[in-house]
Amino acid sequence: MTRHVTVVGAGPAGLAAAAGALRAGARVTLLDAADNPGGQYYRMLPDAYAAADPGRLHHGWRGFVRLRDHVLGHVRCDWWPESTVWALEREGEGAPHVHVLRGEADAMGRERRVLRPDALVLAPGAHDRVLPFPGWELPGVHSAGAAQALAKGERVVVGDRVLIAGTGPFLLPVAASLLEAGSAVRAVLEANPAATVARGWTRRPRELASEAGKAAELAGYAALLARHRVPYRTGRAVIEARGDGRVEEAVTARLRPDWSVVPGTEKAVAVDALCVTHGFSPQLELPVAAGCRLRGSGASVEVDGDQHTTVPGVYAAGEITGIAGAQAARTEGLIAGWAAGGGAPDSPIAVSARRRRDRGRAFAARLAAAHPIGAAWRGWLRPGTVVCRCEDARYGDLLDAARDPAGASARAVKLGTRAGLGPCQARVCGPTVAELLSGAVDAANPHHRPIAQPIRLGELANPPTGTTDQEESAR
């Protein structure tokens, strides 16, 4: 019988996983909440505003188009756009049942479906992490990923005088996207000092030869910034945003390697938009719901050499197994899909992909070493600094609740301050709140929730309209 593989997420990892499973002979159901494949990395313009040359907006566009067309045009692939996985349910051995809502997220009458695959590949990706600072809740302050999504997906710029700040190589493609869309970028600020960045990227220098493509991409971004006369400064960060009703200026300062502020180096920069990112937070709600074991500090899913998690029938690929970029995500997806589809583990396809995957993991280690989050960033905060934007919970509220004898647990602090209880359900603030409270209260997993995505009560009450297993999919 033909194996049925469900792949959640149609970004670089998910598309590659679907291709791998198809290559292994399986039938695939590929789901994504968006109406087009590509994920955040290859975000599409709406059909009415399609770019004449999408390759200008995306790195590696031709390869993506070939992969997308191959997967979506395959006779054994069912493509489910605008489909949200809201729960995973285990019944005995094997992969969990996948509960899906089909239809636009803000539409009424979405259709409930249940998939019963032989294997499940999770590739939900990641989103920006933004550390709080005074004024970050002002209109005009955006996550860098949101600003890039608007520029690439809607051709909308967030402002005319934009400052980009934070840490990590993602700062550069964000600047490139905004420049291409017509913004004037005042500067790009990398919080880590040049010595930290250089030391991280040049560790194990013999491995750098395999990263020639990334070096060329970096050179392209550097040339674009130079053409537009955009300064790139290291060891400097935005520590405050100010404005009357919206952001009007950003206060920057020099940082020490631990991210403590060097006194007397503060400088105000006039802006009408501020884009900030401090790395990425993997979207772990579904792996946690499936019962997958997390590594170490709980920042990624534990997998074996075939991307198999600790749960039978469940595989993971891409940023949820460690932030390493689109190329590594594609390789992990191929491995996961091939294994989930029943491909032989000793085949040349699998062996070659695992070697490439290991190089990708080496890149991830360099990335983490070059762009760490300094422990002293908490020194930027004031008692009135908002840490949970949904519920307007303040840093001082968290500290007071943690000191209260009745609040010696993460749950008590959450109930007392409402931090993490707003519409985003701690997807944005959860990891930061957990870090701020570390050592003060009992730890809690910010990703654990029985319902992984928002669902209306009426949708929850309605029975599924159909159940799809491997036999029904094959018809």
CSV table of N, CA and C in Angstrom, one decimal, residues 296-406:
chain,number,residue,atom,x,y,z
A,296,GLY,N,18.0,20.4,25.1
A,296,GLY,CA,18.6,21.3,26.1
A,296,GLY,C,17.7,22.3,26.7
A,297,SER,N,17.8,23.6,26.3
A,297,SER,CA,17.0,24.7,26.9
A,297,SER,C,15.6,24.7,26.3
A,298,GLY,N,15.3,23.8,25.4
A,298,GLY,CA,13.9,23.8,24.8
A,298,GLY,C,13.8,24.7,23.6
A,299,ALA,N,14.9,25.0,23.0
A,299,ALA,CA,14.8,25.9,21.8
A,299,ALA,C,14.7,25.2,20.5
A,300,SER,N,14.7,23.9,20.5
A,300,SER,CA,14.6,23.2,19.2
A,300,SER,C,14.2,21.7,19.5
A,301,VAL,N,13.7,21.1,18.4
A,301,VAL,CA,13.2,19.7,18.5
A,301,VAL,C,14.4,18.7,18.4
A,302,GLU,N,14.4,17.7,19.2
A,302,GLU,CA,15.4,16.7,19.1
A,302,GLU,C,15.1,15.7,18.0
A,303,VAL,N,16.0,15.5,17.1
A,303,VAL,CA,15.8,14.5,16.0
A,303,VAL,C,17.0,13.6,15.9
A,304,ASP,N,16.8,12.5,15.2
A,304,ASP,CA,18.0,11.6,14.9
A,304,ASP,C,18.5,11.9,13.5
A,305,GLY,N,19.3,11.0,13.0
A,305,GLY,CA,20.0,11.3,11.7
A,305,GLY,C,19.0,11.3,10.5
A,306,ASP,N,17.8,10.8,10.7
A,306,ASP,CA,16.8,10.8,9.6
A,306,ASP,C,15.7,11.9,9.9
A,307,GLN,N,16.0,12.8,10.8
A,307,GLN,CA,15.1,13.8,11.2
A,307,GLN,C,13.8,13.3,11.9
A,308,HIS,N,13.9,12.1,12.4
A,308,HIS,CA,12.8,11.4,13.1
A,308,HIS,C,12.9,12.0,14.6
A,309,THR,N,11.7,12.4,15.1
A,309,THR,CA,11.6,12.9,16.4
A,309,THR,C,11.5,11.7,17.4
A,310,THR,N,11.3,12.0,18.7
A,310,THR,CA,11.2,11.0,19.7
A,310,THR,C,9.8,10.4,19.6
A,311,VAL,N,8.9,10.9,18.8
A,311,VAL,CA,7.5,10.4,18.7
A,311,VAL,C,7.4,9.5,17.4
A,312,PRO,N,6.9,8.3,17.5
A,312,PRO,CA,6.8,7.4,16.3
A,312,PRO,C,6.0,8.1,15.2
A,313,GLY,N,6.6,8.0,14.0
A,313,GLY,CA,5.8,8.5,12.9
A,313,GLY,C,5.9,10.0,12.6
A,314,VAL,N,6.6,10.8,13.5
A,314,VAL,CA,6.7,12.2,13.4
A,314,VAL,C,8.1,12.6,13.1
A,315,TYR,N,8.3,13.4,12.1
A,315,TYR,CA,9.6,13.9,11.6
A,315,TYR,C,9.6,15.5,11.7
A,316,ALA,N,10.7,16.1,11.9
A,316,ALA,CA,10.8,17.5,12.0
A,316,ALA,C,11.9,18.0,11.1
A,317,ALA,N,11.8,19.2,10.5
A,317,ALA,CA,12.8,19.7,9.6
A,317,ALA,C,12.7,21.3,9.6
A,318,GLY,N,13.8,21.9,9.3
A,318,GLY,CA,13.9,23.3,9.2
A,318,GLY,C,14.2,24.0,10.5
A,319,GLU,N,13.7,25.2,10.7
A,319,GLU,CA,14.1,26.0,11.8
A,319,GLU,C,13.7,25.5,13.2
A,320,ILE,N,12.7,24.6,13.2
A,320,ILE,CA,12.3,24.0,14.5
A,320,ILE,C,13.4,23.1,15.1
A,321,THR,N,14.3,22.6,14.2
A,321,THR,CA,15.4,21.8,14.7
A,321,THR,C,16.7,22.6,15.0
A,322,GLY,N,16.6,23.9,14.8
A,322,GLY,CA,17.8,24.7,15.0
A,322,GLY,C,17.9,25.7,13.8
A,323,ILE,N,18.1,27.0,14.2
A,323,ILE,CA,18.1,28.1,13.2
A,323,ILE,C,19.4,28.0,12.3
A,324,ALA,N,19.2,27.7,11.0
A,324,ALA,CA,20.4,27.5,10.2
A,324,ALA,C,20.2,28.0,8.8
A,325,GLY,N,19.0,28.6,8.5
A,325,GLY,CA,18.8,29.2,7.2
A,325,GLY,C,18.1,28.3,6.2
A,326,ALA,N,17.7,28.9,5.1
A,326,ALA,CA,16.9,28.2,4.1
A,326,ALA,C,17.5,27.0,3.4
A,327,GLN,N,18.8,27.1,3.1
A,327,GLN,CA,19.5,26.0,2.5
A,327,GLN,C,19.6,24.8,3.3
A,328,ALA,N,19.9,25.0,4.6
A,328,ALA,CA,19.9,23.9,5.6
A,328,ALA,C,18.5,23.3,5.8
A,329,ALA,N,17.5,24.2,5.8
A,329,ALA,CA,16.1,23.7,5.9
A,329,ALA,C,15.7,22.8,4.8
A,330,ARG,N,16.1,23.2,3.6
A,330,ARG,CA,15.8,22.4,2.4
A,330,ARG,C,16.4,21.0,2.5
A,331,THR,N,17.6,20.9,3.0
A,331,THR,CA,18.3,19.6,3.1
A,331,THR,C,17.6,18.8,4.2
A,332,GLU,N,17.3,19.4,5.3
A,332,GLU,CA,16.7,18.6,6.4
A,332,GLU,C,15.3,18.1,5.9
A,333,GLY,N,14.6,19.0,5.1
A,333,GLY,CA,13.3,18.6,4.6
A,333,GLY,C,13.4,17.4,3.7
A,334,LEU,N,14.4,17.4,2.8
A,334,LEU,CA,14.6,16.2,1.9
A,334,LEU,C,14.8,15.0,2.7
A,335,ILE,N,15.7,15.0,3.7
A,335,ILE,CA,15.9,13.8,4.6
A,335,ILE,C,14.7,13.4,5.2
A,336,ALA,N,13.9,14.3,5.8
A,336,ALA,CA,12.7,13.9,6.6
A,336,ALA,C,11.7,13.3,5.7
A,337,GLY,N,11.5,14.0,4.5
A,337,GLY,CA,10.5,13.5,3.6
A,337,GLY,C,10.8,12.1,3.0
A,338,TRP,N,12.1,11.9,2.7
A,338,TRP,CA,12.6,10.6,2.2
A,338,TRP,C,12.3,9.5,3.2
A,339,ALA,N,12.7,9.8,4.5
A,339,ALA,CA,12.5,8.8,5.5
A,339,ALA,C,11.0,8.6,5.8
A,340,ALA,N,10.3,9.6,5.9
A,340,ALA,CA,8.8,9.5,6.1
A,340,ALA,C,8.1,8.7,5.0
A,341,GLY,N,8.6,8.9,3.8
A,341,GLY,CA,8.0,8.2,2.7
A,341,GLY,C,8.4,6.7,2.5
A,342,GLY,N,9.3,6.3,3.4
A,342,GLY,CA,9.8,4.9,3.3
A,342,GLY,C,11.0,4.7,2.5
A,343,GLY,N,11.7,5.7,2.2
A,343,GLY,CA,13.0,5.6,1.5
A,343,GLY,C,14.1,4.9,2.3
A,344,ALA,N,14.9,4.2,1.6
A,344,ALA,CA,16.0,3.4,2.2
A,344,ALA,C,17.0,4.4,2.9
A,345,PRO,N,17.4,4.2,4.2
A,345,PRO,CA,18.3,5.1,4.8
A,345,PRO,C,19.7,5.1,4.3
A,346,ASP,N,20.1,4.0,3.6
A,346,ASP,CA,21.4,3.9,3.1
A,346,ASP,C,21.5,4.2,1.6
A,347,SER,N,20.4,4.8,1.0
A,347,SER,CA,20.4,5.2,-0.4
A,347,SER,C,21.4,6.3,-0.6
A,348,PRO,N,21.9,6.5,-1.8
A,348,PRO,CA,22.8,7.6,-2.1
A,348,PRO,C,22.1,9.0,-1.9
A,349,ILE,N,20.8,9.0,-2.1
A,349,ILE,CA,20.1,10.3,-1.8
A,349,ILE,C,20.2,10.7,-0.4
A,350,ALA,N,19.9,9.7,0.5
A,350,ALA,CA,19.9,10.0,2.0
A,350,ALA,C,21.4,10.3,2.5
A,351,VAL,N,22.3,9.5,2.0
A,351,VAL,CA,23.7,9.6,2.5
A,351,VAL,C,24.2,11.0,2.1
A,352,SER,N,24.0,11.4,0.8
A,352,SER,CA,24.5,12.7,0.4
A,352,SER,C,23.8,13.9,1.1
A,353,ALA,N,22.5,13.7,1.3
A,353,ALA,CA,21.8,14.8,2.0
A,353,ALA,C,22.2,14.9,3.4
A,354,ARG,N,22.5,13.8,4.1
A,354,ARG,CA,23.0,13.9,5.5
A,354,ARG,C,24.3,14.6,5.6
A,355,ARG,N,25.2,14.4,4.6
A,355,ARG,CA,26.5,15.1,4.6
A,355,ARG,C,26.2,16.6,4.5
A,356,ARG,N,25.3,17.0,3.6
A,356,ARG,CA,25.0,18.4,3.4
A,356,ARG,C,24.4,19.0,4.7
A,357,ARG,N,23.5,18.2,5.3
A,357,ARG,CA,22.8,18.6,6.5
A,357,ARG,C,23.9,18.9,7.6
A,358,ASP,N,24.9,18.0,7.7
A,358,ASP,CA,25.9,18.2,8.8
A,358,ASP,C,26.7,19.5,8.5
A,359,ARG,N,26.9,19.9,7.3
A,359,ARG,CA,27.5,21.2,7.0
A,359,ARG,C,26.6,22.3,7.4
A,360,GLY,N,25.3,22.1,7.2
A,360,GLY,CA,24.4,23.2,7.6
A,360,GLY,C,24.3,23.3,9.1
A,361,ARG,N,24.5,22.3,9.8
A,361,ARG,CA,24.5,22.4,11.3
A,361,ARG,C,25.8,23.1,11.7
A,362,ALA,N,26.9,22.9,11.0
A,362,ALA,CA,28.1,23.6,11.3
A,362,ALA,C,27.9,25.1,11.1
A,363,PHE,N,27.2,25.5,10.1
A,363,PHE,CA,26.9,26.9,9.8
A,363,PHE,C,26.0,27.4,10.9
A,364,ALA,N,25.0,26.6,11.4
A,364,ALA,CA,24.2,27.1,12.5
A,364,ALA,C,25.0,27.4,13.8
A,365,ALA,N,26.0,26.5,14.0
A,365,ALA,CA,26.9,26.7,15.2
A,365,ALA,C,27.7,28.0,15.1
A,366,ARG,N,28.1,28.3,13.9
A,366,ARG,CA,28.9,29.6,13.6
A,366,ARG,C,27.9,30.8,13.8
A,367,LEU,N,26.7,30.6,13.3
A,367,LEU,CA,25.7,31.7,13.4
A,367,LEU,C,25.4,32.0,14.9
A,368,ALA,N,25.2,31.0,15.7
A,368,ALA,CA,25.0,31.2,17.1
A,368,ALA,C,26.1,31.9,17.8
A,369,ALA,N,27.4,31.5,17.4
A,369,ALA,CA,28.6,32.0,18.1
A,369,ALA,C,28.8,33.5,17.6
A,370,ALA,N,28.4,33.8,16.4
A,370,ALA,CA,28.7,35.2,15.9
A,370,ALA,C,27.7,36.2,16.4
A,371,HIS,N,26.5,35.7,16.6
A,371,HIS,CA,25.4,36.6,17.0
A,371,HIS,C,24.6,36.2,18.2
A,372,PRO,N,25.3,36.1,19.4
A,372,PRO,CA,24.6,35.7,20.6
A,372,PRO,C,23.8,36.8,21.2
A,373,ILE,N,22.8,36.5,22.0
A,373,ILE,CA,22.1,37.4,22.8
A,373,ILE,C,22.8,37.7,24.1
A,374,GLY,N,23.3,38.9,24.3
A,374,GLY,CA,24.0,39.3,25.5
A,374,GLY,C,23.1,39.2,26.7
A,375,ALA,N,23.6,38.7,27.8
A,375,ALA,CA,22.8,38.5,29.0
A,375,ALA,C,22.4,39.8,29.6
A,376,ALA,N,23.1,40.9,29.4
A,376,ALA,CA,22.9,42.2,30.1
A,376,ALA,C,21.8,43.0,29.4
A,377,TRP,N,21.1,42.5,28.4
A,377,TRP,CA,20.1,43.3,27.7
A,377,TRP,C,19.0,43.7,28.7
A,378,ARG,N,18.8,43.0,29.8
A,378,ARG,CA,17.8,43.3,30.7
A,378,ARG,C,18.0,44.7,31.3
A,379,GLY,N,19.3,45.2,31.3
A,379,GLY,CA,19.6,46.5,31.8
A,379,GLY,C,18.9,47.6,31.0
A,380,TRP,N,18.5,47.3,29.8
A,380,TRP,CA,17.8,48.4,29.0
A,380,TRP,C,16.4,48.6,29.5
A,381,LEU,N,15.8,47.7,30.3
A,381,LEU,CA,14.4,47.8,30.7
A,381,LEU,C,14.2,48.7,31.9
A,382,ARG,N,13.1,49.3,32.0
A,382,ARG,CA,12.6,50.1,33.1
A,382,ARG,C,11.4,49.4,33.7
A,383,PRO,N,11.0,49.7,34.9
A,383,PRO,CA,9.8,49.1,35.5
A,383,PRO,C,8.5,49.3,34.6
A,384,GLY,N,8.4,50.4,33.9
A,384,GLY,CA,7.3,50.6,33.1
A,384,GLY,C,7.4,50.1,31.7
A,385,THR,N,8.5,49.4,31.3
A,385,THR,CA,8.6,48.8,30.0
A,385,THR,C,7.6,47.7,29.7
A,386,VAL,N,6.9,47.8,28.6
A,386,VAL,CA,5.9,46.8,28.3
A,386,VAL,C,6.7,45.5,27.9
A,387,VAL,N,6.3,44.4,28.4
A,387,VAL,CA,6.9,43.1,28.0
A,387,VAL,C,5.9,42.2,27.2
A,388,CYS,N,4.6,42.4,27.6
A,388,CYS,CA,3.6,41.7,26.9
A,388,CYS,C,2.7,42.7,26.2
A,389,ARG,N,2.8,42.9,24.9
A,389,ARG,CA,2.1,43.9,24.2
A,389,ARG,C,0.6,43.7,24.2
A,390,CYS,N,0.1,42.4,24.1
A,390,CYS,CA,-1.3,42.1,24.0
A,390,CYS,C,-2.0,42.6,25.3
A,391,GLU,N,-1.4,42.3,26.5
A,391,GLU,CA,-2.1,42.6,27.7
A,391,GLU,C,-1.5,43.8,28.5
A,392,ASP,N,-0.5,44.5,27.8
A,392,ASP,CA,0.1,45.7,28.4
A,392,ASP,C,0.7,45.3,29.8
A,393,ALA,N,1.3,44.1,29.9
A,393,ALA,CA,2.0,43.8,31.2
A,393,ALA,C,3.4,44.4,31.1
A,394,ARG,N,3.8,44.9,32.3
A,394,ARG,CA,5.0,45.7,32.4
A,394,ARG,C,6.1,44.8,33.1
A,395,TYR,N,7.4,45.2,32.9
A,395,TYR,CA,8.5,44.5,33.5
A,395,TYR,C,8.4,44.6,35.0
A,396,GLY,N,8.0,45.8,35.5
A,396,GLY,CA,7.8,45.9,37.0
A,396,GLY,C,6.7,45.0,37.5
A,397,ASP,N,5.7,44.8,36.7
A,397,ASP,CA,4.6,43.9,37.2
A,397,ASP,C,5.1,42.4,37.3
A,398,LEU,N,6.0,42.0,36.4
A,398,LEU,CA,6.6,40.7,36.5
A,398,LEU,C,7.4,40.5,37.7
A,399,LEU,N,8.3,41.5,38.0
A,399,LEU,CA,9.2,41.5,39.1
A,399,LEU,C,8.4,41.4,40.4
A,400,ASP,N,7.3,42.3,40.5
A,400,ASP,CA,6.5,42.3,41.7
A,400,ASP,C,5.8,40.9,41.9
A,401,ALA,N,5.3,40.4,40.8
A,401,ALA,CA,4.5,39.1,41.0
A,401,ALA,C,5.5,38.0,41.3
A,402,ALA,N,6.7,38.0,40.8
A,402,ALA,CA,7.7,37.0,41.1
A,402,ALA,C,8.1,37.0,42.6
A,403,ARG,N,8.1,38.3,43.1
A,403,ARG,CA,8.6,38.4,44.5
A,403,ARG,C,7.4,38.1,45.5
A,404,ASP,N,6.2,38.1,45.0
A,404,ASP,CA,5.1,37.8,45.9
A,404,ASP,C,5.1,36.3,46.4
A,405,PRO,N,5.1,36.0,47.7
A,405,PRO,CA,5.1,34.6,48.1
A,405,PRO,C,4.1,33.8,47.5
A,406,ALA,N,2.9,34.4,47.1
A,406,ALA,CA,1.9,33.6,46.5
A,406,ALA,C,2.1,33.3,45.0
